[in-house]
mmCIF file of C-alpha atoms in Angstrom:
data_model
loop_
_atom_site.group_PDB
_atom_site.id
_atom_site.type_symbol
_atom_site.label_atom_id
_atom_site.label_comp_id
_atom_site.label_asym_id
_atom_site.label_seq_id
_atom_site.Cartn_x
_atom_site.Cartn_y
_atom_site.Cartn_z
ATOM 1 C CA MET A 1 127.199 161.965 244.092
ATOM 2 C CA ARG A 2 130.635 159.853 244.369
ATOM 3 C CA TYR A 3 133.292 161.097 242.401
ATOM 4 C CA PHE A 4 136.449 158.909 241.464
ATOM 5 C CA VAL A 5 139.593 160.151 239.871
ATOM 6 C CA ILE A 6 142.336 157.593 238.496
ATOM 7 C CA VAL A 7 145.660 158.690 237.506
ATOM 8 C CA GLY A 8 146.918 156.315 235.133
ATOM 9 C CA HIS A 9 150.627 157.826 234.723
ATOM 10 C CA LYS A 10 151.405 155.689 231.597
ATOM 11 C CA ALA A 11 148.153 154.428 231.000
ATOM 12 C CA VAL A 12 147.714 154.676 227.181
ATOM 13 C CA THR A 13 145.799 157.025 225.250
ATOM 14 C CA THR A 14 145.351 155.861 221.510
ATOM 15 C CA GLY A 15 143.492 152.832 221.290
ATOM 16 C CA ASP A 16 145.923 150.539 219.284
ATOM 17 C CA PHE A 17 146.372 148.269 222.301
ATOM 18 C CA LYS A 18 145.317 144.342 222.367
ATOM 19 C CA LEU A 19 142.960 143.450 224.766
ATOM 20 C CA ASP A 20 145.413 140.690 225.745
ATOM 21 C CA ASP A 21 148.156 142.524 226.686
ATOM 22 C CA ILE A 22 146.720 145.591 229.012
ATOM 23 C CA SER A 23 149.197 145.087 231.933
ATOM 24 C CA GLY A 24 152.113 145.515 229.268
ATOM 25 C CA GLY A 25 151.852 146.944 226.068
ATOM 26 C CA ALA A 26 148.987 149.268 227.200
ATOM 27 C CA GLY A 27 150.783 151.094 230.424
ATOM 28 C CA ARG A 28 149.086 148.959 232.804
ATOM 29 C CA LEU A 29 145.894 149.755 231.461
ATOM 30 C CA ASP A 30 144.473 146.766 234.203
ATOM 31 C CA ILE A 31 144.652 148.729 236.809
ATOM 32 C CA LEU A 32 142.048 151.288 235.700
ATOM 33 C CA VAL A 33 140.134 149.227 234.273
ATOM 34 C CA ARG A 34 139.638 147.180 237.829
ATOM 35 C CA CYS A 35 139.245 150.297 239.287
ATOM 36 C CA VAL A 36 135.979 150.494 237.214
ATOM 37 C CA ASN A 37 134.508 147.215 238.264
ATOM 38 C CA SER A 38 135.155 148.355 242.355
ATOM 39 C CA ALA A 39 133.878 151.530 241.342
ATOM 40 C CA PHE A 40 130.765 150.481 240.028
ATOM 41 C CA PHE A 41 129.170 146.755 241.066
ATOM 42 C CA LEU A 42 127.245 145.902 243.889
ATOM 43 C CA SER A 43 125.876 142.298 243.799
ATOM 44 C CA HIS A 44 123.322 142.249 241.273
ATOM 45 C CA ASP A 45 123.219 146.438 240.359
ATOM 46 C CA VAL A 46 125.225 149.096 239.245
ATOM 47 C CA ARG A 47 125.817 152.082 241.667
ATOM 48 C CA ARG A 48 124.316 154.552 239.858
ATOM 49 C CA ASP A 49 125.631 157.705 242.123
ATOM 50 C CA THR A 50 128.838 157.287 241.132
ATOM 51 C CA GLN A 51 131.467 159.239 238.124
ATOM 52 C CA LEU A 52 134.775 157.844 237.509
ATOM 53 C CA TYR A 53 137.803 159.734 235.631
ATOM 54 C CA LEU A 54 140.068 157.338 234.556
ATOM 55 C CA VAL A 55 143.155 160.323 233.439
ATOM 56 C CA LEU A 56 145.254 158.822 231.273
ATOM 57 C CA GLN A 57 148.992 160.256 230.675
ATOM 58 C CA GLY A 58 150.574 157.748 228.473
ATOM 59 C CA GLY A 59 151.273 157.126 225.021
ATOM 60 C CA ARG A 60 151.236 159.754 221.949
ATOM 61 C CA ASP A 61 148.222 161.335 222.463
ATOM 62 C CA ALA A 62 148.169 162.404 226.388
ATOM 63 C CA PRO A 63 146.356 163.641 228.224
ATOM 64 C CA LYS A 64 142.732 161.604 227.910
ATOM 65 C CA THR A 65 140.498 161.552 230.572
ATOM 66 C CA VAL A 66 137.696 158.337 229.993
ATOM 67 C CA ARG A 67 134.725 158.979 232.361
ATOM 68 C CA PHE A 68 132.348 156.344 233.513
ATOM 69 C CA SER A 69 128.734 157.288 234.591
ATOM 70 C CA GLY A 70 126.924 155.319 236.654
ATOM 71 C CA THR A 71 124.116 157.522 235.720
ATOM 72 C CA ASP A 72 123.449 155.995 231.911
ATOM 73 C CA VAL A 73 126.063 153.445 231.688
ATOM 74 C CA ARG A 74 125.114 150.270 229.852
ATOM 75 C CA TYR A 75 127.016 147.067 228.707
ATOM 76 C CA LEU A 76 129.355 146.957 231.670
ATOM 77 C CA ASN A 77 130.645 143.508 232.799
ATOM 78 C CA PRO A 78 132.518 142.849 235.598
ATOM 79 C CA ASP A 79 135.297 141.583 234.102
ATOM 80 C CA GLU A 80 138.508 143.044 232.896
ATOM 81 C CA ARG A 81 138.718 142.186 228.751
ATOM 82 C CA SER A 82 134.895 143.947 228.471
ATOM 83 C CA THR A 83 135.791 146.658 230.383
ATOM 84 C CA SER A 84 138.986 147.340 228.406
ATOM 85 C CA SER A 85 137.124 146.847 225.187
ATOM 86 C CA LEU A 86 135.133 150.151 226.562
ATOM 87 C CA ILE A 87 137.886 151.877 226.529
ATOM 88 C CA ARG A 88 139.542 150.973 223.554
ATOM 89 C CA ASN A 89 136.246 152.110 221.570
ATOM 90 C CA ALA A 90 136.466 155.745 223.748
ATOM 91 C CA LEU A 91 140.585 156.398 222.719
ATOM 92 C CA LEU A 92 139.041 155.393 218.848
ATOM 93 C CA LYS A 93 136.854 158.462 219.412
ATOM 94 C CA LYS A 94 137.120 161.459 217.579
ATOM 95 C CA ILE A 95 137.290 164.230 219.934
ATOM 96 C CA PRO A 96 135.469 167.616 219.482
ATOM 97 C CA GLU A 97 138.103 170.511 220.305
ATOM 98 C CA GLY A 98 137.317 171.666 224.165
ATOM 99 C CA ASP A 99 134.507 168.540 224.463
ATOM 100 C CA GLU A 100 133.716 165.604 225.780
ATOM 101 C CA THR A 101 132.001 162.762 223.550
ATOM 102 C CA LYS A 102 129.970 159.810 224.054
ATOM 103 C CA SER A 103 131.579 156.517 223.198
ATOM 104 C CA SER A 104 128.665 153.969 224.658
ATOM 105 C CA PRO A 105 126.010 154.683 227.211
ATOM 106 C CA GLY A 106 127.704 156.079 230.160
ATOM 107 C CA VAL A 107 130.860 156.475 228.486
ATOM 108 C CA TYR A 108 132.649 159.619 227.564
ATOM 109 C CA VAL A 109 136.260 160.773 226.473
ATOM 110 C CA SER A 110 137.797 164.057 226.421
ATOM 111 C CA LYS A 111 141.076 165.521 226.146
ATOM 112 C CA MET A 112 141.180 166.816 230.084
ATOM 113 C CA SER A 113 144.259 166.861 231.736
ATOM 114 C CA PHE A 114 144.536 166.221 235.381
ATOM 115 C CA GLY A 115 144.479 169.598 236.294
ATOM 116 C CA ASP A 116 141.598 170.205 234.093
ATOM 117 C CA VAL A 117 139.284 167.161 235.862
ATOM 118 C CA VAL A 118 140.345 168.676 239.235
ATOM 119 C CA SER A 119 139.356 171.952 238.991
ATOM 120 C CA LEU A 120 135.994 170.625 237.005
ATOM 121 C CA LEU A 121 135.127 168.221 240.042
ATOM 122 C CA SER A 122 135.993 170.951 242.546
ATOM 123 C CA LYS A 123 133.127 173.180 241.671
ATOM 124 C CA LYS A 124 130.833 169.755 241.914
ATOM 125 C CA GLY A 125 132.205 168.252 245.092
ATOM 126 C CA ASN A 126 134.977 168.369 247.686
ATOM 127 C CA ILE A 127 138.577 166.963 247.044
ATOM 128 C CA VAL A 128 139.672 164.333 248.625
ATOM 129 C CA TYR A 129 142.999 162.685 248.184
ATOM 130 C CA LEU A 130 143.770 159.269 249.250
ATOM 131 C CA LYS A 131 147.015 158.810 250.932
ATOM 132 C CA GLU A 132 149.065 156.441 253.245
ATOM 133 C CA ASP A 133 149.843 159.121 255.606
ATOM 134 C CA GLY A 134 146.819 160.910 255.433
ATOM 135 C CA THR A 135 143.720 160.811 258.795
ATOM 136 C CA ASP A 136 142.514 157.236 259.214
ATOM 137 C CA ILE A 137 138.854 157.391 257.085
ATOM 138 C CA ARG A 138 137.025 156.189 260.153
ATOM 139 C CA GLU A 139 137.901 159.236 262.037
ATOM 140 C CA CYS A 140 137.039 162.040 259.913
ATOM 141 C CA ALA A 141 134.034 163.095 258.402
ATOM 142 C CA VAL A 142 133.963 162.725 254.697
ATOM 143 C CA PRO A 143 132.447 165.561 252.993
ATOM 144 C CA GLN A 144 129.289 165.893 250.974
ATOM 145 C CA ASP A 145 129.766 164.760 247.269
ATOM 146 C CA PRO A 146 133.317 163.785 247.711
ATOM 147 C CA VAL A 147 135.851 163.986 244.749
ATOM 148 C CA PHE A 148 138.263 160.960 245.700
ATOM 149 C CA ILE A 149 141.862 161.378 244.198
ATOM 150 C CA ILE A 150 143.896 157.977 243.888
ATOM 151 C CA SER A 151 147.280 156.989 242.406
ATOM 152 C CA ASP A 152 147.507 153.920 240.310
ATOM 153 C CA ASN A 153 150.943 151.935 241.172
ATOM 154 C CA THR A 154 152.792 154.690 241.305
ATOM 155 C CA ASP A 155 152.631 157.867 243.493
ATOM 156 C CA LEU A 156 151.352 161.285 242.518
ATOM 157 C CA THR A 157 153.804 163.243 241.537
ATOM 158 C CA ALA A 158 155.206 166.671 243.357
ATOM 159 C CA GLU A 159 153.479 168.291 240.356
ATOM 160 C CA GLU A 160 149.843 166.805 241.140
ATOM 161 C CA GLU A 161 150.260 166.772 245.057
ATOM 162 C CA GLU A 162 150.747 170.774 244.743
ATOM 163 C CA LEU A 163 147.831 170.988 242.390
ATOM 164 C CA LEU A 164 145.791 168.833 245.150
ATOM 165 C CA HIS A 165 146.576 170.746 247.870
ATOM 166 C CA SER A 166 145.634 173.935 246.305
ATOM 167 C CA TYR A 167 141.938 172.651 246.560
ATOM 168 C CA SER A 168 141.842 170.980 249.815
ATOM 169 C CA GLY A 169 144.015 169.910 252.455
ATOM 170 C CA ASN A 170 141.501 166.737 252.585
ATOM 171 C CA THR A 171 144.172 163.434 253.094
ATOM 172 C CA VAL A 172 142.411 160.022 254.489
ATOM 173 C CA SER A 173 143.844 157.047 254.910
ATOM 174 C CA LEU A 174 142.161 153.556 254.863
ATOM 175 C CA GLY A 175 144.327 151.415 257.176
ATOM 176 C CA PRO A 176 147.823 150.101 258.323
ATOM 177 C CA HIS A 177 148.440 149.025 254.701
ATOM 178 C CA SER A 178 149.408 150.414 251.409
ATOM 179 C CA LEU A 179 146.548 149.014 249.014
ATOM 180 C CA HIS A 180 145.899 148.624 244.967
ATOM 181 C CA ALA A 181 143.885 151.928 243.666
ATOM 182 C CA ASP A 182 140.850 149.354 243.079
ATOM 183 C CA HIS A 183 140.891 147.961 246.599
ATOM 184 C CA CYS A 184 140.965 151.565 248.469
ATOM 185 C CA ILE A 185 137.345 151.886 245.917
ATOM 186 C CA ILE A 186 136.057 149.297 247.390
ATOM 187 C CA LEU A 187 137.014 150.035 251.220
ATOM 188 C CA VAL A 188 135.960 154.538 250.500
ATOM 189 C CA HIS A 189 132.605 152.598 249.482
ATOM 190 C CA ASN A 190 131.888 150.298 252.176
ATOM 191 C CA GLU A 191 132.423 153.583 254.628
ATOM 192 C CA MET A 192 130.205 156.025 252.779
ATOM 193 C CA ASP A 193 127.400 153.119 252.639
ATOM 194 C CA ARG A 194 127.462 152.664 256.307
ATOM 195 C CA SER A 195 127.998 156.326 256.984
ATOM 196 C CA LEU A 196 124.238 156.657 254.814
ATOM 197 C CA SER A 197 122.586 153.617 256.093
ATOM 198 C CA MET B 1 146.841 132.354 259.416
ATOM 199 C CA ARG B 2 143.394 133.861 256.891
ATOM 200 C CA TYR B 3 141.878 131.328 254.675
ATOM 201 C CA PHE B 4 139.057 131.881 252.228
ATOM 202 C CA VAL B 5 136.793 129.268 250.363
ATOM 203 C CA ILE B 6 135.039 130.331 247.623
ATOM 204 C CA VAL B 7 132.363 128.097 245.923
ATOM 205 C CA GLY B 8 132.513 128.255 242.455
ATOM 206 C CA HIS B 9 129.226 126.663 241.293
ATOM 207 C CA LYS B 10 129.014 126.063 238.129
ATOM 208 C CA ALA B 11 132.981 126.917 237.383
ATOM 209 C CA VAL B 12 134.885 124.421 234.930
ATOM 210 C CA THR B 13 136.846 121.732 236.047
ATOM 211 C CA THR B 14 138.885 120.761 232.962
ATOM 212 C CA GLY B 15 141.832 123.229 231.551
ATOM 213 C CA ASP B 16 139.978 123.207 227.732
ATOM 214 C CA PHE B 17 138.682 126.634 228.202
ATOM 215 C CA LYS B 18 139.885 129.414 226.449
ATOM 216 C CA LEU B 19 141.335 132.773 228.381
ATOM 217 C CA ASP B 20 139.296 135.406 226.353
ATOM 218 C CA ASP B 21 136.217 133.588 227.766
ATOM 219 C CA ILE B 22 136.711 132.820 231.237
ATOM 220 C CA SER B 23 132.812 134.683 232.200
ATOM 221 C CA GLY B 24 131.286 132.404 229.387
ATOM 222 C CA GLY B 25 132.448 129.217 228.994
ATOM 223 C CA ALA B 26 134.610 129.072 231.576
ATOM 224 C CA GLY B 27 131.466 128.813 234.097
ATOM 225 C CA ARG B 28 132.109 132.059 235.654
ATOM 226 C CA LEU B 29 135.388 131.632 236.440
ATOM 227 C CA ASP B 30 136.313 135.211 236.234
ATOM 228 C CA ILE B 31 134.581 135.498 239.698
ATOM 229 C CA LEU B 32 137.126 132.990 241.347
ATOM 230 C CA VAL B 33 139.825 134.958 240.034
ATOM 231 C CA ARG B 34 139.316 138.492 240.743
ATOM 232 C CA CYS B 35 139.087 136.533 244.296
ATOM 233 C CA VAL B 36 142.587 135.447 244.177
ATOM 234 C CA ASN B 37 143.821 139.345 243.537
ATOM 235 C CA SER B 38 141.797 140.560 246.473
ATOM 236 C CA ALA B 39 142.908 137.530 248.739
ATOM 237 C CA PHE B 40 146.887 138.373 247.861
ATOM 238 C CA PHE B 41 147.607 141.894 246.470
ATOM 239 C CA LEU B 42 148.813 144.274 248.557
ATOM 240 C CA SER B 43 150.641 147.548 247.021
ATOM 241 C CA HIS B 44 154.004 146.119 245.866
ATOM 242 C CA ASP B 45 153.778 143.168 248.478
ATOM 243 C CA VAL B 46 151.513 139.515 248.516
ATOM 244 C CA ARG B 47 149.987 138.505 251.751
ATOM 245 C CA ARG B 48 152.048 135.472 253.124
ATOM 246 C CA ASP B 49 149.316 134.889 255.867
ATOM 247 C CA THR B 50 146.543 133.814 253.282
ATOM 248 C CA GLN B 51 145.615 130.633 252.129
ATOM 249 C CA LEU B 52 142.511 130.463 248.948
ATOM 250 C CA TYR B 53 140.347 127.648 248.303
ATOM 251 C CA LEU B 54 138.870 127.654 245.476
ATOM 252 C CA VAL B 55 135.888 125.029 245.119
ATOM 253 C CA LEU B 56 134.714 124.393 241.647
ATOM 254 C CA GLN B 57 131.869 122.915 240.588
ATOM 255 C CA GLY B 58 131.262 122.959 236.990
ATOM 256 C CA GLY B 59 131.762 120.716 234.235
ATOM 257 C CA ARG B 60 132.644 116.850 233.708
ATOM 258 C CA ASP B 61 135.209 116.549 236.147
ATOM 259 C CA ALA B 62 133.470 118.195 239.041
ATOM 260 C CA PRO B 63 134.192 118.853 242.424
ATOM 261 C CA LYS B 64 138.017 120.495 242.049
ATOM 262 C CA THR B 65 139.855 122.435 244.597
ATOM 263 C CA VAL B 66 142.820 124.696 243.462
ATOM 264 C CA ARG B 67 144.529 126.064 246.137
ATOM 265 C CA PHE B 68 146.276 129.329 246.304
ATOM 266 C CA SER B 69 149.132 129.379 249.290
ATOM 267 C CA GLY B 70 150.304 133.109 250.085
ATOM 268 C CA THR B 71 153.288 131.703 251.801
ATOM 269 C CA ASP B 72 155.077 130.111 248.532
ATOM 270 C CA VAL B 73 152.998 131.190 245.778
ATOM 271 C CA ARG B 74 155.007 132.950 242.928
ATOM 272 C CA TYR B 75 154.427 134.132 239.433
ATOM 273 C CA LEU B 76 151.240 136.168 240.483
ATOM 274 C CA ASN B 77 150.268 138.937 238.525
ATOM 275 C CA PRO B 78 147.519 141.165 239.303
ATOM 276 C CA ASP B 79 145.784 140.789 236.305
ATOM 277 C CA GLU B 80 142.640 138.391 235.372
ATOM 278 C CA ARG B 81 144.189 136.455 232.112
ATOM 279 C CA SER B 82 147.912 135.443 234.121
ATOM 280 C CA THR B 83 145.792 133.873 236.873
ATOM 281 C CA SER B 84 143.060 132.407 234.570
ATOM 282 C CA SER B 85 146.858 130.772 233.310
ATOM 283 C CA LEU B 86 147.835 129.579 236.755
ATOM 284 C CA ILE B 87 144.243 127.936 237.341
ATOM 285 C CA ARG B 88 144.203 126.669 233.689
ATOM 286 C CA ASN B 89 147.415 124.794 234.462
ATOM 287 C CA ALA B 90 146.245 123.498 237.598
ATOM 288 C CA LEU B 91 143.014 121.705 236.083
ATOM 289 C CA LEU B 92 145.185 120.529 233.314
ATOM 290 C CA LYS B 93 147.054 118.413 235.998
ATOM 291 C CA LYS B 94 146.872 114.745 236.757
ATOM 292 C CA ILE B 95 145.320 114.400 240.210
ATOM 293 C CA PRO B 96 147.108 111.658 242.346
ATOM 294 C CA GLU B 97 143.978 109.231 244.221
ATOM 295 C CA GLY B 98 142.890 111.447 247.264
ATOM 296 C CA ASP B 99 145.651 114.094 247.211
ATOM 297 C CA GLU B 100 146.660 117.758 246.665
ATOM 298 C CA THR B 101 149.266 118.080 243.724
ATOM 299 C CA LYS B 102 151.201 121.065 242.988
ATOM 300 C CA SER B 103 151.012 122.618 239.346
ATOM 301 C CA SER B 104 153.351 125.581 240.105
ATOM 302 C CA PRO B 105 154.813 127.513 243.444
ATOM 303 C CA GLY B 106 151.997 128.332 245.791
ATOM 304 C CA VAL B 107 149.320 126.856 243.158
ATOM 305 C CA TYR B 108 147.421 123.116 244.400
ATOM 306 C CA VAL B 109 145.048 121.221 242.871
ATOM 307 C CA SER B 110 143.041 118.289 243.988
ATOM 308 C CA LYS B 111 139.945 116.581 243.732
ATOM 309 C CA MET B 112 138.111 117.666 247.165
ATOM 310 C CA SER B 113 134.482 118.736 247.385
ATOM 311 C CA PHE B 114 133.185 121.934 249.669
ATOM 312 C CA GLY B 115 132.548 119.186 252.136
ATOM 313 C CA ASP B 116 136.234 117.774 252.500
ATOM 314 C CA VAL B 117 137.468 121.761 252.525
ATOM 315 C CA VAL B 118 135.104 123.105 255.078
ATOM 316 C CA SER B 119 136.055 119.248 256.968
ATOM 317 C CA LEU B 120 139.694 120.185 256.363
ATOM 318 C CA LEU B 121 139.721 123.376 257.403
ATOM 319 C CA SER B 122 137.258 122.817 260.135
ATOM 320 C CA LYS B 123 140.477 121.395 262.487
ATOM 321 C CA LYS B 124 142.833 124.410 261.123
ATOM 322 C CA GLY B 125 140.347 127.424 261.920
ATOM 323 C CA ASN B 126 137.039 129.075 262.651
ATOM 324 C CA ILE B 127 134.531 128.616 260.146
ATOM 325 C CA VAL B 128 132.552 132.312 259.535
ATOM 326 C CA TYR B 129 130.085 132.084 257.029
ATOM 327 C CA LEU B 130 129.849 135.695 255.219
ATOM 328 C CA LYS B 131 126.454 136.320 254.469
ATOM 329 C CA GLU B 132 124.138 139.588 254.042
ATOM 330 C CA ASP B 133 122.071 138.149 257.255
ATOM 331 C CA GLY B 134 125.041 137.843 259.629
ATOM 332 C CA THR B 135 126.381 139.858 262.344
ATOM 333 C CA ASP B 136 128.013 142.762 261.133
ATOM 334 C CA ILE B 137 131.921 142.161 261.469
ATOM 335 C CA ARG B 138 132.089 145.700 262.947
ATOM 336 C CA GLU B 139 130.438 144.405 265.997
ATOM 337 C CA CYS B 140 131.399 140.739 266.296
ATOM 338 C CA ALA B 141 134.816 139.125 267.155
ATOM 339 C CA VAL B 142 136.530 137.726 264.566
ATOM 340 C CA PRO B 143 137.786 134.485 265.799
ATOM 341 C CA GLN B 144 141.269 133.368 265.911
ATOM 342 C CA ASP B 145 142.793 132.118 262.428
ATOM 343 C CA PRO B 146 139.313 132.568 260.628
ATOM 344 C CA VAL B 147 138.160 130.502 257.744
ATOM 345 C CA PHE B 148 135.856 132.988 255.337
ATOM 346 C CA ILE B 149 133.184 130.782 253.232
ATOM 347 C CA ILE B 150 131.634 133.265 250.216
ATOM 348 C CA SER B 151 129.917 132.198 247.755
ATOM 349 C CA ASP B 152 129.903 132.964 243.623
ATOM 350 C CA ASN B 153 127.241 134.798 242.139
ATOM 351 C CA THR B 154 124.656 132.626 243.402
ATOM 352 C CA ASP B 155 123.890 131.903 247.030
ATOM 353 C CA LEU B 156 125.236 128.625 248.818
ATOM 354 C CA THR B 157 122.714 125.529 248.331
ATOM 355 C CA ALA B 158 120.748 124.399 251.258
ATOM 356 C CA GLU B 159 122.422 121.720 251.585
ATOM 357 C CA GLU B 160 125.872 123.820 251.550
ATOM 358 C CA GLU B 161 124.871 126.026 254.353
ATOM 359 C CA GLU B 162 123.474 122.861 256.179
ATOM 360 C CA LEU B 163 126.754 121.744 256.173
ATOM 361 C CA LEU B 164 128.395 124.831 257.354
ATOM 362 C CA HIS B 165 126.044 125.350 260.378
ATOM 363 C CA SER B 166 127.104 121.962 261.529
ATOM 364 C CA TYR B 167 130.338 123.514 261.762
ATOM 365 C CA SER B 168 129.439 126.688 263.345
ATOM 366 C CA GLY B 169 127.011 129.238 263.831
ATOM 367 C CA ASN B 170 129.086 132.288 262.818
ATOM 368 C CA THR B 171 127.439 134.427 260.237
ATOM 369 C CA VAL B 172 128.956 137.793 259.294
ATOM 370 C CA SER B 173 127.903 140.691 257.062
ATOM 371 C CA LEU B 174 130.148 143.244 255.711
ATOM 372 C CA GLY B 175 127.706 146.619 255.446
ATOM 373 C CA PRO B 176 124.425 147.348 253.873
ATOM 374 C CA HIS B 177 124.718 146.067 250.649
ATOM 375 C CA SER B 178 125.010 142.924 248.852
ATOM 376 C CA LEU B 179 128.412 142.465 247.266
ATOM 377 C CA HIS B 180 130.719 140.761 244.854
ATOM 378 C CA ALA B 181 133.093 138.072 246.655
ATOM 379 C CA ASP B 182 135.800 139.434 245.776
ATOM 380 C CA HIS B 183 134.635 142.834 247.488
ATOM 381 C CA CYS B 184 133.960 140.787 250.287
ATOM 382 C CA ILE B 185 137.470 139.483 250.827
ATOM 383 C CA ILE B 186 138.757 143.083 250.397
ATOM 384 C CA LEU B 187 136.530 144.242 253.334
ATOM 385 C CA VAL B 188 137.379 141.232 255.241
ATOM 386 C CA HIS B 189 141.013 141.846 254.774
ATOM 387 C CA ASN B 190 140.910 145.434 256.122
ATOM 388 C CA GLU B 191 138.608 144.729 259.333
ATOM 389 C CA MET B 192 141.455 142.374 260.026
ATOM 390 C CA ASP B 193 144.181 144.017 259.367
ATOM 391 C CA ARG B 194 143.046 146.742 261.551
ATOM 392 C CA SER B 195 142.201 144.473 264.247
ATOM 393 C CA LEU B 196 146.129 143.663 264.466
ATOM 394 C CA SER B 197 147.621 146.957 263.981
#
C-alpha cells in the first residue's frame, strides 16, 4: 500500500464553504483537492493501492481528517469541483466520538489530528517526509508500504517536524525545484511504479 | 524553451460555457485547464521558460489555439476555475484574420489548427511525441528546445499521428502506466529540471 498524508494548515473543517470559492474562503482547500486527483488517477483507471489522508487544521471544528481509500472509492472524478463536493459532504457528517465515519464509498472522516494520523500510519507503514533538503528519491531505497508526508503551501511547523522525526529519519526530495504538493505525488507514484515494473 | 502542445479533441472553441461545467458542457476543457497548472507552477514561482499551446477542436468555431506564455503570463492561479476563466476570455476575443491576439497578459488566441501549431513549432524546436509505446525518457536524450505533443483523454487520430511522424520520429514514454496529460507534464518537467541541474 502507498499512503499519503497532506497537511492543510488552514483548510476548513466545516462544510459551509462554497464550491466556487475553494481557493479563498475554504482555506486553500484547492491544494488538497488537487492532491486527491494526483493520488488516485491513472488514465482510465484508479490506483487501488493508495490511501490518502487530508489533515484539515483550519476553521472552528479543527482538526479533522478526510481519508480517501483507493480500495473502495467511487464517484471520484478528476475535476476540482466534484472532489470538493465529496469533501464537503464528509465535513457535513456527524462524527461518532473517537471513530471514523463513511460519507460516501471510499471517503471517510474523523476527528484525527496530524499526530493521530502519523501514529496510526507508523504502525501500518514507514514514514517518509518529503522535503526539499532530503535525499534524492532516485538515490535512496524507498521503504515498503511508504507513508509520504507532504505539507501544503506552507512548511510543516517545527512541532510537526519534531513529531515526524520521533518516528523516522527518512527525508526525501524529488528534484532541484520546490514543487506543489500534488505535483510531488505524481513524481512519487512514478518512482514507485518504476521500482515495481 | 520548453513547449507543450495539448490536443483537446472535443474542447469548446466558443466562450459560452459555464465555469461550473468545464468537465461536461465545455468538452472536457478541465483536462486542458489542469495542463496549464502543470506546465507553469512551481512552489511560489512560475516557469518562465515554458510555452503551452492548447489546441481546441470542439464546437462550432473549431479549430482555435489558446497559447499560455510563461515569459509574460500574469493573473494565473493554480485552481481550475480561474484558469477556465482566462480561457473563456480568450475564446470571447475577436481574432484578426490569420493572426494571434492577446486576451490577457501572456494569454493569446488564434485560429491555428493542430497542423499549423506543429508546423510553427517545428521551426522553433524539436517535436517529441509523448506516447506509451515510446522510448523511456530516462533512456534517451531529450533534444534542445523540445516540443512535447500530448493528447487529451483520447489518442491522437491516425491523421494527427501521421502529421507528427512527418516532422519527427521522436516518441517518448514516461513509465509503466498510461497517465493523464497534466501528470505527464509534471514528469517531463522533472526530467528536464534534473538534466539541467
